[in-house]
């Protein structure tokens, strides 16, 4: 069989983003961790890590991490049947990639009871859909929540629901830029806030208004920072309706063009061979998420 | 002089995270952008981009981006003196790396008036301090806000203030894990929430309580998701006092061990040759940030 001591060293260096912390987590010296990685590379005849800061898995290393993740999930099932096989800590770590807006809104409420019941520690990774699915393909994460439907090889995807997004801005911003009332044709002439280069929601909204061409925008890759930027009157932007319930009710934010929302689908991608634990999380999400996404 | 058409193509590909969007932003065909990059590489005799998704600057490419950023800031000063030199859009883009918690709390309120006055579009990058300072050194960002004091070569650093962090958890979590009241020695025995591998705040807090050894933790790299995880009772964690004023007041979160806070310094790093615009932003931050960080 494979020497899992070597694979565990590789996984620890990637998960803890460094040799020193990996060594602390494994209760080994740093040189012992280095030796295990070198031995693994000697056996494979190829590098498994790029020694950057933080260290990154090569293609071969990613294939090994994929294997480690799957073995860990299967071990989890084994330990349910044979509790004496459980290691001391007793908590499983599950790595999931998800979009920032789900994490900023409904995610914690959906999974907290399940985490407590199953004694799972989550290792969450905020990624846009392309990167999230790529990390799933390479075995760095066990599941991925995103807007894309197409599953990667060996995985399934499930539609959990739709997240409505609204175009909002602060009252002062609306007053300054739309003293005569909000006109669709003017929305593209004032600065927006955009989450990142892959966030096309503002572009889609402007297109939906029938306006063509480029517009000015700030880039702000943080869900909460995004809402703060809108409140401070830096620009307008598309936010999940769930995230600004209070702000809209208190009047700290106003909806531009009420009735014009964008629906973003949420797909849950998970490995078919992910064991009972991942299947249980999938069942829990299918059960609770529709209620959390529905309008209050 | 340098052919800035080529450098602008390089900057656009990196800033828009792709050739197709860079082409759209520059109003060029994608093959024209490719040709400019190839011409630049032929002149230099070395690659400036790794053709990954998204494309990444090589060391040579980063040095060129650093130069482009500085030239743009100097052009901004020129346009203030000679407005006829301003390009059509009239807005300057300023790229800043900052910590997630500042962006989730006081950042937008500090810069919104300045952005409007100076007609600046912000391109914010959420990075922990080591990555932020490395991106500053490589010229990818014009300034960096982080907890580290030591400036990179060619830059200055300024202490803007201290951000107090509190250890908090939900009432249900406290009830479940500390039915007899919160004991310092027990804090390390229950799951925490940690922002990422570089977040040592929870570890420092546990050490400050005189407890040694490892503890279990979830990883959640999102400021707002972090607070949602704590509210849902997934674990305890350290959050900026500024971010949970409402939650503490309404009782949705409780402070573990009141009186035990951690102070995190905030340093503003900026290029010495960053021109009037960056100097103006620095003055604005020095003026307004102390008031925003002070307890309400």
Coordinates of C-alpha atoms in Angstrom, one line a residue:
Chain A
X1 CA 0.0 0.0 0.0
X2 CA 0.9 3.6 -0.3
X3 CA 2.9 5.1 2.5
X4 CA 0.3 7.4 4.0
X5 CA 2.9 9.1 6.4
X6 CA 4.4 10.7 3.3
X7 CA 1.0 11.7 1.9
X8 CA -0.1 13.1 5.2
X9 CA 3.1 15.3 5.3
X10 CA 2.2 16.6 1.8
X11 CA -1.4 17.3 2.8
X12 CA -0.3 19.1 6.0
X13 CA 2.2 21.4 4.2
X14 CA -0.5 22.4 1.7
X15 CA -3.3 22.7 4.3
X16 CA -1.2 24.7 6.8
X17 CA 0.5 26.7 4.0
X18 CA 4.0 26.0 5.2
X19 CA 6.5 23.5 6.4
X20 CA 6.9 25.0 9.9
X21 CA 3.2 24.9 10.7
X22 CA 2.8 21.5 9.1
X23 CA 5.5 20.2 11.4
X24 CA 3.8 21.7 14.4
X25 CA 0.4 20.2 13.4
X26 CA 1.9 16.7 12.9
X27 CA 4.1 16.9 16.0
X28 CA 7.2 16.5 13.9
X29 CA 10.4 18.5 13.3
X30 CA 10.5 20.6 10.2
X31 CA 13.3 18.5 8.8
X32 CA 11.3 15.3 9.3
X33 CA 8.5 16.9 7.2
X34 CA 11.0 18.0 4.5
X35 CA 12.5 14.5 4.4
X36 CA 9.1 12.9 4.0
X37 CA 8.3 15.2 1.1
X38 CA 11.7 14.5 -0.5
X39 CA 11.2 10.7 -0.1
X40 CA 7.8 11.0 -1.7
X41 CA 9.4 12.9 -4.6
X42 CA 12.2 10.4 -4.9
X43 CA 9.8 7.5 -5.1
X44 CA 7.6 9.3 -7.7
X45 CA 10.5 10.6 -9.7
X46 CA 8.8 14.0 -9.8
X47 CA 8.3 17.1 -7.6
X48 CA 5.0 17.2 -5.6
X49 CA 5.5 20.7 -4.2
X50 CA 6.6 24.1 -5.7
X51 CA 8.7 25.6 -2.8
X52 CA 7.0 29.0 -3.0
X53 CA 5.5 30.9 -0.1
X54 CA 3.0 29.3 0.5
X55 CA 4.1 26.0 -1.0
X56 CA 1.9 24.8 -3.8
X57 CA 1.2 21.3 -5.1
X58 CA 2.4 20.4 -8.5
X59 CA 0.0 18.5 -10.9
X60 CA 1.4 15.2 -9.4
X61 CA 1.0 16.6 -5.9
X62 CA -2.6 17.6 -6.6
X63 CA -3.4 14.1 -7.7
X64 CA -2.0 12.8 -4.4
X65 CA -4.1 15.4 -2.4
X66 CA -7.2 14.3 -4.3
X67 CA -6.4 10.7 -3.2
X68 CA -5.8 11.8 0.5
X69 CA -9.1 13.6 0.6
X70 CA -11.0 10.6 -0.7
X71 CA -9.2 8.2 1.7
X72 CA -10.0 10.5 4.6
X73 CA -13.7 10.5 3.8
X74 CA -13.7 6.7 3.5
X75 CA -11.8 6.5 6.8
X76 CA -14.5 8.6 8.4
X77 CA -17.1 6.0 7.4
X78 CA -14.9 3.2 8.8
X79 CA -14.7 5.0 12.1
X80 CA -18.4 5.3 12.3
X81 CA -18.6 1.5 12.1
X82 CA -15.5 0.8 14.2
X83 CA -15.2 3.7 16.6
X84 CA -12.0 2.3 18.0
X85 CA -10.3 3.3 14.7
X86 CA -11.0 7.0 15.4
X87 CA -7.9 9.1 16.0
X88 CA -7.5 11.0 19.2
X89 CA -8.9 14.4 18.0
X90 CA -12.1 12.8 16.8
X91 CA -13.0 15.6 14.4
X92 CA -12.9 15.3 10.6
X93 CA -11.8 18.2 8.5
X94 CA -13.8 18.9 5.4
X95 CA -12.6 21.3 2.7
X96 CA -15.3 23.2 0.7
X97 CA -15.0 25.9 -1.9
X98 CA -17.9 28.3 -2.0
X99 CA -18.9 31.8 -3.3
X100 CA -18.3 34.7 -1.0
X101 CA -22.0 35.8 -1.0
X102 CA -23.3 32.5 0.3
X103 CA -20.7 32.5 3.0
X104 CA -21.7 36.1 4.0
X105 CA -25.4 35.1 4.2
X106 CA -27.0 31.7 4.7
X107 CA -24.1 29.2 4.8
X108 CA -23.4 29.2 8.5
X109 CA -27.1 28.8 9.5
X110 CA -27.4 25.9 7.1
X111 CA -24.4 23.9 8.3
X112 CA -23.9 24.7 12.0
X113 CA -26.2 22.0 13.5
X114 CA -24.7 19.4 11.1
X115 CA -21.1 20.3 12.0
X116 CA -21.9 20.0 15.7
X117 CA -23.7 16.7 15.3
X118 CA -21.1 15.1 13.0
X119 CA -18.1 16.6 14.8
X120 CA -16.8 18.1 11.6
X121 CA -14.3 21.1 11.3
X122 CA -14.9 23.0 8.1
X123 CA -12.0 24.4 6.0
X124 CA -13.8 26.9 3.8
X125 CA -12.2 28.4 0.7
X126 CA -13.8 31.5 -0.9
X127 CA -13.4 31.1 -4.7
X128 CA -15.3 32.1 -7.8
X129 CA -16.8 29.3 -9.7
X130 CA -14.0 28.5 -12.2
X131 CA -11.3 28.4 -9.6
X132 CA -13.6 26.4 -7.2
X133 CA -14.3 23.7 -9.8
X134 CA -10.7 23.6 -10.8
X135 CA -9.7 23.0 -7.1
X136 CA -12.4 20.3 -6.9
X137 CA -11.0 18.6 -10.0
X138 CA -7.5 18.7 -8.6
X139 CA -8.7 17.2 -5.3
X140 CA -8.0 20.3 -3.1
X141 CA -11.6 20.5 -2.0
X142 CA -14.3 17.8 -1.4
X143 CA -17.2 20.0 -2.6
X144 CA -17.9 23.3 -4.3
X145 CA -20.8 25.6 -4.2
X146 CA -21.1 27.9 -7.2
X147 CA -23.4 29.2 -10.0
X148 CA -22.1 26.7 -12.7
X149 CA -24.1 23.6 -13.4
X150 CA -21.6 21.3 -15.3
X151 CA -20.0 18.8 -12.8
X152 CA -16.3 17.8 -13.0
X153 CA -15.5 14.2 -13.8
X154 CA -16.3 11.9 -10.9
X155 CA -18.7 14.4 -9.3
X156 CA -22.4 15.3 -9.3
X157 CA -24.1 18.7 -9.2
X158 CA -27.4 19.6 -7.6
X159 CA -29.4 22.8 -7.8
X160 CA -30.0 24.0 -4.3
X161 CA -31.9 27.2 -5.2
X162 CA -31.7 30.7 -6.6
X163 CA -30.2 33.8 -4.9
X164 CA -31.9 37.0 -5.9
X165 CA -29.6 40.0 -6.4
X166 CA -30.8 43.7 -6.2
X167 CA -29.2 46.8 -7.5
X168 CA -28.8 49.2 -4.6
X169 CA -27.0 52.5 -3.6
X170 CA -27.1 54.9 -0.7
X171 CA -29.7 57.7 -0.5
X172 CA -27.0 60.4 -0.8
X173 CA -25.6 58.7 -3.9
X174 CA -29.0 58.4 -5.5
X175 CA -29.7 62.1 -4.7
X176 CA -26.3 63.2 -6.1
X177 CA -26.5 61.2 -9.3
X178 CA -30.3 60.9 -10.0
X179 CA -31.8 64.2 -8.7
X180 CA -34.7 63.7 -11.2
X181 CA -35.3 60.0 -10.3
X182 CA -33.4 56.9 -11.5
X183 CA -33.3 56.5 -15.3
X184 CA -32.2 53.2 -16.6
X185 CA -30.1 54.9 -19.3
X186 CA -28.1 56.8 -16.7
X187 CA -27.1 53.8 -14.6
X188 CA -24.1 53.1 -16.8
X189 CA -22.8 56.7 -16.5
X190 CA -22.1 56.5 -12.8
X191 CA -19.5 54.5 -10.9
X192 CA -20.4 50.9 -9.8
X193 CA -18.8 48.6 -7.3
X194 CA -17.8 45.2 -8.8
X195 CA -16.6 42.3 -6.7
X196 CA -13.7 41.2 -9.0
X197 CA -12.7 40.7 -12.6
X198 CA -15.0 37.6 -12.8
X199 CA -18.1 39.3 -11.3
X200 CA -20.4 40.1 -14.3
X201 CA -23.5 40.8 -12.3
X202 CA -23.3 44.6 -12.7
X203 CA -22.6 44.2 -16.4
X204 CA -25.6 41.8 -16.8
X205 CA -27.8 44.3 -15.0
X206 CA -26.8 47.1 -17.2
X207 CA -27.3 44.9 -20.3
X208 CA -30.8 44.0 -19.0
X209 CA -31.6 47.7 -18.9
X210 CA -30.7 47.8 -22.6
X211 CA -27.6 49.9 -22.1
X212 CA -24.5 49.0 -24.0
X213 CA -20.8 49.9 -23.6
X214 CA -18.4 50.1 -20.7
X215 CA -18.9 51.8 -17.3
X216 CA -16.6 52.9 -14.5
X217 CA -16.3 50.7 -11.5
X218 CA -14.4 50.2 -8.2
X219 CA -13.2 46.6 -7.5
X220 CA -13.9 45.4 -4.0
X221 CA -13.4 41.6 -3.4
X222 CA -15.2 41.3 0.0
X223 CA -19.0 40.8 0.6
X224 CA -19.1 42.9 3.7
X225 CA -16.7 45.6 2.3
X226 CA -18.9 45.7 -0.8
X227 CA -22.0 46.7 1.3
X228 CA -19.9 49.2 3.3
X229 CA -18.7 50.8 0.0
X230 CA -22.4 51.1 -1.2
X231 CA -23.5 52.6 2.2
X232 CA -20.6 55.1 2.1
X233 CA -21.9 56.3 -1.4
X234 CA -18.8 55.1 -3.4
X235 CA -21.0 53.6 -6.1
X236 CA -24.0 51.4 -6.9
X237 CA -23.8 47.6 -7.0
X238 CA -25.7 44.2 -7.1
X239 CA -26.0 42.5 -3.7
X240 CA -27.9 39.5 -2.5
X241 CA -31.3 40.5 -1.2
X242 CA -30.7 38.4 1.9
X243 CA -27.6 40.5 2.8
X244 CA -29.3 43.9 2.8
X245 CA -32.7 43.3 4.4
X246 CA -31.9 45.6 7.3
X247 CA -30.2 48.2 5.2
X248 CA -33.2 48.5 2.8
X249 CA -35.7 48.5 5.7
X250 CA -33.9 51.2 7.6
X251 CA -33.3 53.3 4.4
X252 CA -29.5 53.1 4.6
X253 CA -29.6 51.7 1.1
X254 CA -32.2 52.2 -1.6
X255 CA -33.1 49.8 -4.5
X256 CA -32.5 51.3 -7.9
X257 CA -35.3 50.4 -10.3
X258 CA -37.4 48.1 -8.0
X259 CA -38.7 45.0 -9.8
X260 CA -35.4 44.6 -11.7
X261 CA -33.6 41.7 -9.9
X262 CA -31.1 39.1 -11.1
X263 CA -31.5 35.5 -10.1
X264 CA -28.3 33.5 -9.6
X265 CA -28.5 29.7 -9.4
X266 CA -26.6 27.9 -6.7
X267 CA -25.2 24.4 -7.5
X268 CA -23.7 22.0 -5.0
X269 CA -20.9 19.9 -6.5
X270 CA -19.7 16.9 -4.6
X271 CA -17.8 13.7 -5.3
X272 CA -19.7 10.6 -6.0
X273 CA -17.2 8.5 -4.0
X274 CA -17.2 11.0 -1.1
X275 CA -18.5 8.6 1.5
X276 CA -21.3 8.9 4.1
X277 CA -20.1 12.2 5.5
X278 CA -20.3 14.2 2.2
X279 CA -23.6 12.4 1.4
X280 CA -25.0 13.5 4.8
X281 CA -24.0 17.1 4.2
X282 CA -25.6 17.0 0.8
X283 CA -28.8 15.7 2.3
X284 CA -28.7 18.4 4.9
X285 CA -28.2 21.2 2.4
X286 CA -31.0 19.9 0.1
X287 CA -33.3 19.9 3.2
X288 CA -32.5 23.3 4.7
X289 CA -31.2 25.6 2.0
X290 CA -34.5 26.3 0.1
X291 CA -36.0 27.7 3.4
X292 CA -33.0 29.9 3.9
X293 CA -33.0 31.3 0.4
X294 CA -36.7 32.0 0.3
X295 CA -37.7 35.7 0.9
X296 CA -38.3 36.4 4.6
Chain B
X1 CA 11.1 56.2 -24.5
X2 CA 9.4 53.0 -23.6
X3 CA 6.5 52.0 -25.9
X4 CA 3.6 52.5 -23.4
X5 CA 1.1 50.8 -25.8
X6 CA 2.8 47.6 -25.0
X7 CA 3.0 48.2 -21.3
X8 CA -0.7 49.2 -21.2
X9 CA -1.6 45.9 -22.9
X10 CA 0.3 44.0 -20.2
X11 CA -1.3 46.0 -17.4
X12 CA -4.8 45.5 -18.9
X13 CA -4.3 41.7 -19.2
X14 CA -3.3 41.5 -15.5
X15 CA -5.9 44.0 -14.2
X16 CA -8.8 42.4 -16.1
X17 CA -7.5 38.9 -15.5
X18 CA -7.7 37.8 -19.1
X19 CA -6.9 38.7 -22.8
X20 CA -10.5 38.9 -23.9
X21 CA -11.6 41.4 -21.2
X22 CA -8.3 43.3 -21.6
X23 CA -9.1 43.7 -25.3
X24 CA -12.6 44.9 -24.6
X25 CA -11.3 47.4 -22.1
X26 CA -8.7 48.8 -24.5
X27 CA -11.1 48.7 -27.5
X28 CA -8.8 46.3 -29.4
X29 CA -9.1 42.9 -30.8
X30 CA -7.8 40.0 -28.7
X31 CA -5.2 39.2 -31.3
X32 CA -3.9 42.8 -31.2
X33 CA -3.4 42.5 -27.4
X34 CA -1.6 39.2 -27.9
X35 CA 0.6 40.7 -30.5
X36 CA 1.5 43.6 -28.2
X37 CA 2.5 41.2 -25.4
X38 CA 4.5 39.1 -27.8
X39 CA 6.3 42.2 -29.2
X40 CA 7.1 43.3 -25.6
X41 CA 8.5 39.8 -24.9
X42 CA 10.5 39.8 -28.1
X43 CA 12.1 43.2 -27.2
X44 CA 12.9 42.1 -23.7
X45 CA 14.0 38.6 -24.7
X46 CA 12.0 37.1 -21.8
X47 CA 8.4 36.2 -21.0
X48 CA 6.3 38.9 -19.2
X49 CA 3.2 36.7 -18.6
X50 CA 2.6 33.1 -17.6
X51 CA -0.4 32.1 -19.8
X52 CA -2.4 30.6 -16.9
X53 CA -6.0 31.3 -16.1
X54 CA -5.9 34.1 -15.0
X55 CA -2.6 35.2 -16.7
X56 CA 0.1 36.1 -14.2
X57 CA 3.0 38.5 -14.5
X58 CA 6.5 37.0 -14.5
X59 CA 9.2 38.7 -12.4
X60 CA 10.1 40.8 -15.5
X61 CA 6.4 41.5 -16.0
X62 CA 6.0 42.6 -12.4
X63 CA 8.8 45.0 -12.7
X64 CA 7.1 46.5 -15.8
X65 CA 3.7 46.8 -13.9
X66 CA 5.5 48.5 -11.0
X67 CA 6.8 51.1 -13.6
X68 CA 3.3 51.5 -15.2
X69 CA 1.7 52.2 -11.8
X70 CA 4.3 54.8 -11.0
X71 CA 4.0 56.5 -14.4
X72 CA 0.2 56.5 -14.0
X73 CA 0.4 58.3 -10.7
X74 CA 2.8 60.8 -12.1
X75 CA 0.5 61.3 -15.1
X76 CA -2.3 62.0 -12.7
X77 CA -0.3 65.0 -11.3
X78 CA 0.5 66.2 -14.8
X79 CA -3.3 66.2 -15.6
X80 CA -4.0 68.2 -12.5
X81 CA -1.7 70.9 -13.8
X82 CA -2.6 70.5 -17.5
X83 CA -6.3 69.3 -17.5
X84 CA -6.2 69.1 -21.3
X85 CA -3.9 66.0 -20.9
X86 CA -6.7 64.1 -19.1
X87 CA -8.0 61.1 -21.0
X88 CA -11.7 60.9 -21.8
X89 CA -12.9 58.8 -18.8
X90 CA -11.3 61.3 -16.4
X91 CA -11.1 58.8 -13.5
X92 CA -7.8 57.3 -12.2
X93 CA -7.6 53.7 -11.0
X94 CA -5.7 53.1 -7.7
X95 CA -4.8 49.6 -6.6
X96 CA -4.6 49.1 -2.9
X97 CA -4.0 45.9 -0.8
X98 CA -5.7 45.8 2.6
X99 CA -6.7 43.4 5.3
X100 CA -10.2 41.9 5.1
X101 CA -11.3 43.3 8.5
X102 CA -10.5 46.9 7.7
X103 CA -12.5 46.6 4.4
X104 CA -15.4 45.0 6.4
X105 CA -15.5 47.9 8.8
X106 CA -14.1 51.4 8.5
X107 CA -12.4 51.6 5.1
X108 CA -15.3 52.7 3.0
X109 CA -16.3 55.5 5.4
X110 CA -12.7 56.7 5.4
X111 CA -12.2 57.0 1.7
X112 CA -15.7 57.6 0.1
X113 CA -15.5 61.4 0.2
X114 CA -12.0 61.4 -1.1
X115 CA -12.8 59.1 -4.0
X116 CA -15.7 61.3 -5.1
X117 CA -13.6 64.5 -4.8
X118 CA -10.6 63.2 -6.6
X119 CA -12.6 61.1 -9.1
X120 CA -10.7 57.9 -8.2
X121 CA -11.8 54.4 -8.9
X122 CA -10.4 51.9 -6.3
X123 CA -9.1 48.5 -7.2
X124 CA -9.1 46.8 -3.7
X125 CA -7.2 43.6 -3.1
X126 CA -7.8 41.6 0.1
X127 CA -4.5 40.2 1.2
X128 CA -2.8 39.2 4.4
X129 CA 0.2 41.3 5.3
X130 CA 3.0 39.1 3.8
X131 CA 1.2 38.8 0.4
X132 CA 0.1 42.5 0.5
X133 CA 3.7 43.7 1.0
X134 CA 5.1 41.3 -1.6
X135 CA 2.5 42.7 -4.1
X136 CA 3.6 46.2 -3.2
X137 CA 7.2 45.3 -3.7
X138 CA 6.4 43.8 -7.1
X139 CA 4.5 46.9 -8.2
X140 CA 1.1 45.3 -8.4
X141 CA -0.4 47.7 -5.8
X142 CA 0.3 51.3 -5.0
X143 CA -0.3 51.0 -1.2
X144 CA -0.9 48.4 1.4
X145 CA -2.7 48.5 4.7
X146 CA -1.6 45.8 7.2
X147 CA -0.3 45.0 10.7
X148 CA 3.4 44.9 9.8
X149 CA 5.5 48.0 10.3
X150 CA 8.6 47.4 8.2
X151 CA 8.3 49.2 4.9
X152 CA 9.5 47.7 1.6
X153 CA 12.3 49.5 -0.3
X154 CA 11.2 52.8 -1.8
X155 CA 8.1 53.0 0.5
X156 CA 7.2 54.6 3.8
X157 CA 5.0 53.2 6.5
X158 CA 2.7 55.1 8.9
X159 CA 0.8 53.9 12.0
X160 CA -2.8 54.8 11.5
X161 CA -4.1 53.4 14.8
X162 CA -5.0 50.2 16.7
X163 CA -7.9 47.9 16.0
X164 CA -9.2 46.1 19.1
X165 CA -10.3 42.5 18.7
X166 CA -12.7 40.7 21.1
X167 CA -13.2 36.9 21.7
X168 CA -16.9 36.3 21.1
X169 CA -19.4 33.4 20.6
X170 CA -23.2 32.9 20.4
X171 CA -25.2 32.5 23.7
X172 CA -26.2 28.9 22.7
X173 CA -22.5 28.0 22.1
X174 CA -21.5 29.5 25.5
X175 CA -24.4 27.7 27.2
X176 CA -23.4 24.4 25.5
X177 CA -19.7 24.5 26.2
X178 CA -19.5 26.6 29.4
X179 CA -22.6 25.7 31.4
X180 CA -20.6 26.7 34.6
X181 CA -19.3 30.0 33.2
X182 CA -16.3 30.6 30.9
X183 CA -13.0 29.3 32.3
X184 CA -9.9 30.4 30.5
X185 CA -8.4 26.9 30.7
X186 CA -11.4 25.5 28.7
X187 CA -11.2 27.9 25.8
X188 CA -8.6 25.8 24.0
X189 CA -10.8 22.6 24.3
X190 CA -13.7 23.9 22.2
X191 CA -13.7 24.6 18.4
X192 CA -12.6 28.0 17.3
X193 CA -13.1 29.8 13.9
X194 CA -9.9 31.0 12.3
X195 CA -9.7 33.3 9.2
X196 CA -6.9 31.4 7.4
X197 CA -3.5 29.7 7.9
X198 CA -1.9 33.1 8.6
X199 CA -4.5 34.2 11.2
X200 CA -2.7 33.8 14.5
X201 CA -5.2 36.0 16.6
X202 CA -7.0 33.0 18.1
X203 CA -3.7 31.4 18.9
X204 CA -2.4 34.6 20.5
X205 CA -5.6 34.9 22.6
X206 CA -5.3 31.4 23.9
X207 CA -1.6 31.9 24.7
X208 CA -2.5 35.2 26.5
X209 CA -4.8 33.0 28.7
X210 CA -1.7 31.0 29.6
X211 CA -3.0 27.8 27.8
X212 CA -0.5 25.9 25.6
X213 CA -1.0 23.3 22.9
X214 CA -3.1 23.0 19.7
X215 CA -6.9 23.5 19.5
X216 CA -9.5 22.5 16.9
X217 CA -10.7 25.2 14.5
X218 CA -12.8 25.8 11.4
X219 CA -11.2 27.9 8.6
X220 CA -13.4 30.7 7.2
X221 CA -11.6 33.3 5.0
X222 CA -14.4 35.9 5.0
X223 CA -15.0 38.7 7.5
X224 CA -18.8 38.5 7.3
X225 CA -18.9 34.7 6.9
X226 CA -16.8 34.6 10.1
X227 CA -19.4 36.6 12.1
X228 CA -22.2 34.5 10.6
X229 CA -20.3 31.3 11.7
X230 CA -20.0 32.6 15.3
X231 CA -23.7 33.6 15.4
X232 CA -24.7 30.2 14.2
X233 CA -22.7 28.6 17.1
X234 CA -20.1 26.9 15.0
X235 CA -17.2 28.1 17.2
X236 CA -15.7 31.0 19.1
X237 CA -13.4 33.6 17.4
X238 CA -11.7 36.9 17.5
X239 CA -13.5 39.8 15.7
X240 CA -12.9 43.5 15.4
X241 CA -14.9 45.2 18.2
X242 CA -16.2 47.6 15.4
X243 CA -17.7 44.8 13.5
X244 CA -19.9 43.3 16.2
X245 CA -21.3 46.4 18.1
X246 CA -24.9 45.6 17.1
X247 CA -24.5 41.8 17.8
X248 CA -23.1 42.4 21.3
X249 CA -25.7 45.0 22.1
X250 CA -28.6 42.8 21.0
X251 CA -27.1 39.8 22.7
X252 CA -26.7 37.8 19.4
X253 CA -23.0 37.4 20.4
X254 CA -21.4 37.4 23.9
X255 CA -17.9 38.4 24.8
X256 CA -15.9 35.5 26.3
X257 CA -13.8 36.8 29.2
X258 CA -14.6 40.6 29.0
X259 CA -11.5 42.7 29.5
X260 CA -9.3 40.4 27.5
X261 CA -8.9 42.2 24.1
X262 CA -6.1 42.0 21.5
X263 CA -4.9 45.2 19.9
X264 CA -3.8 44.9 16.3
X265 CA -1.8 47.9 14.8
X266 CA -2.7 49.2 11.3
X267 CA 0.2 50.5 9.2
X268 CA -0.3 52.3 5.9
X269 CA 2.5 51.6 3.4
X270 CA 2.8 53.9 0.4
X271 CA 5.4 54.6 -2.2
X272 CA 7.6 57.7 -1.7
X273 CA 7.4 58.5 -5.4
X274 CA 3.6 57.9 -5.5
X275 CA 2.8 61.5 -6.6
X276 CA 0.2 63.9 -5.3
X277 CA -2.7 61.5 -5.4
X278 CA -1.2 58.9 -3.1
X279 CA 0.1 61.7 -0.8
X280 CA -3.5 63.1 -0.7
X281 CA -5.0 59.8 0.2
X282 CA -2.3 59.3 2.9
X283 CA -3.2 62.7 4.4
X284 CA -6.9 61.9 4.3
X285 CA -6.4 58.6 6.1
X286 CA -4.2 60.2 8.8
X287 CA -6.9 62.8 9.4
X288 CA -10.0 60.5 9.5
X289 CA -9.0 57.0 10.5
X290 CA -8.3 57.7 14.3
X291 CA -11.9 58.9 14.7
X292 CA -13.2 55.8 12.9
X293 CA -11.2 53.4 15.0
X294 CA -12.0 55.0 18.3
X295 CA -14.6 53.2 20.5
X296 CA -18.1 54.5 19.7

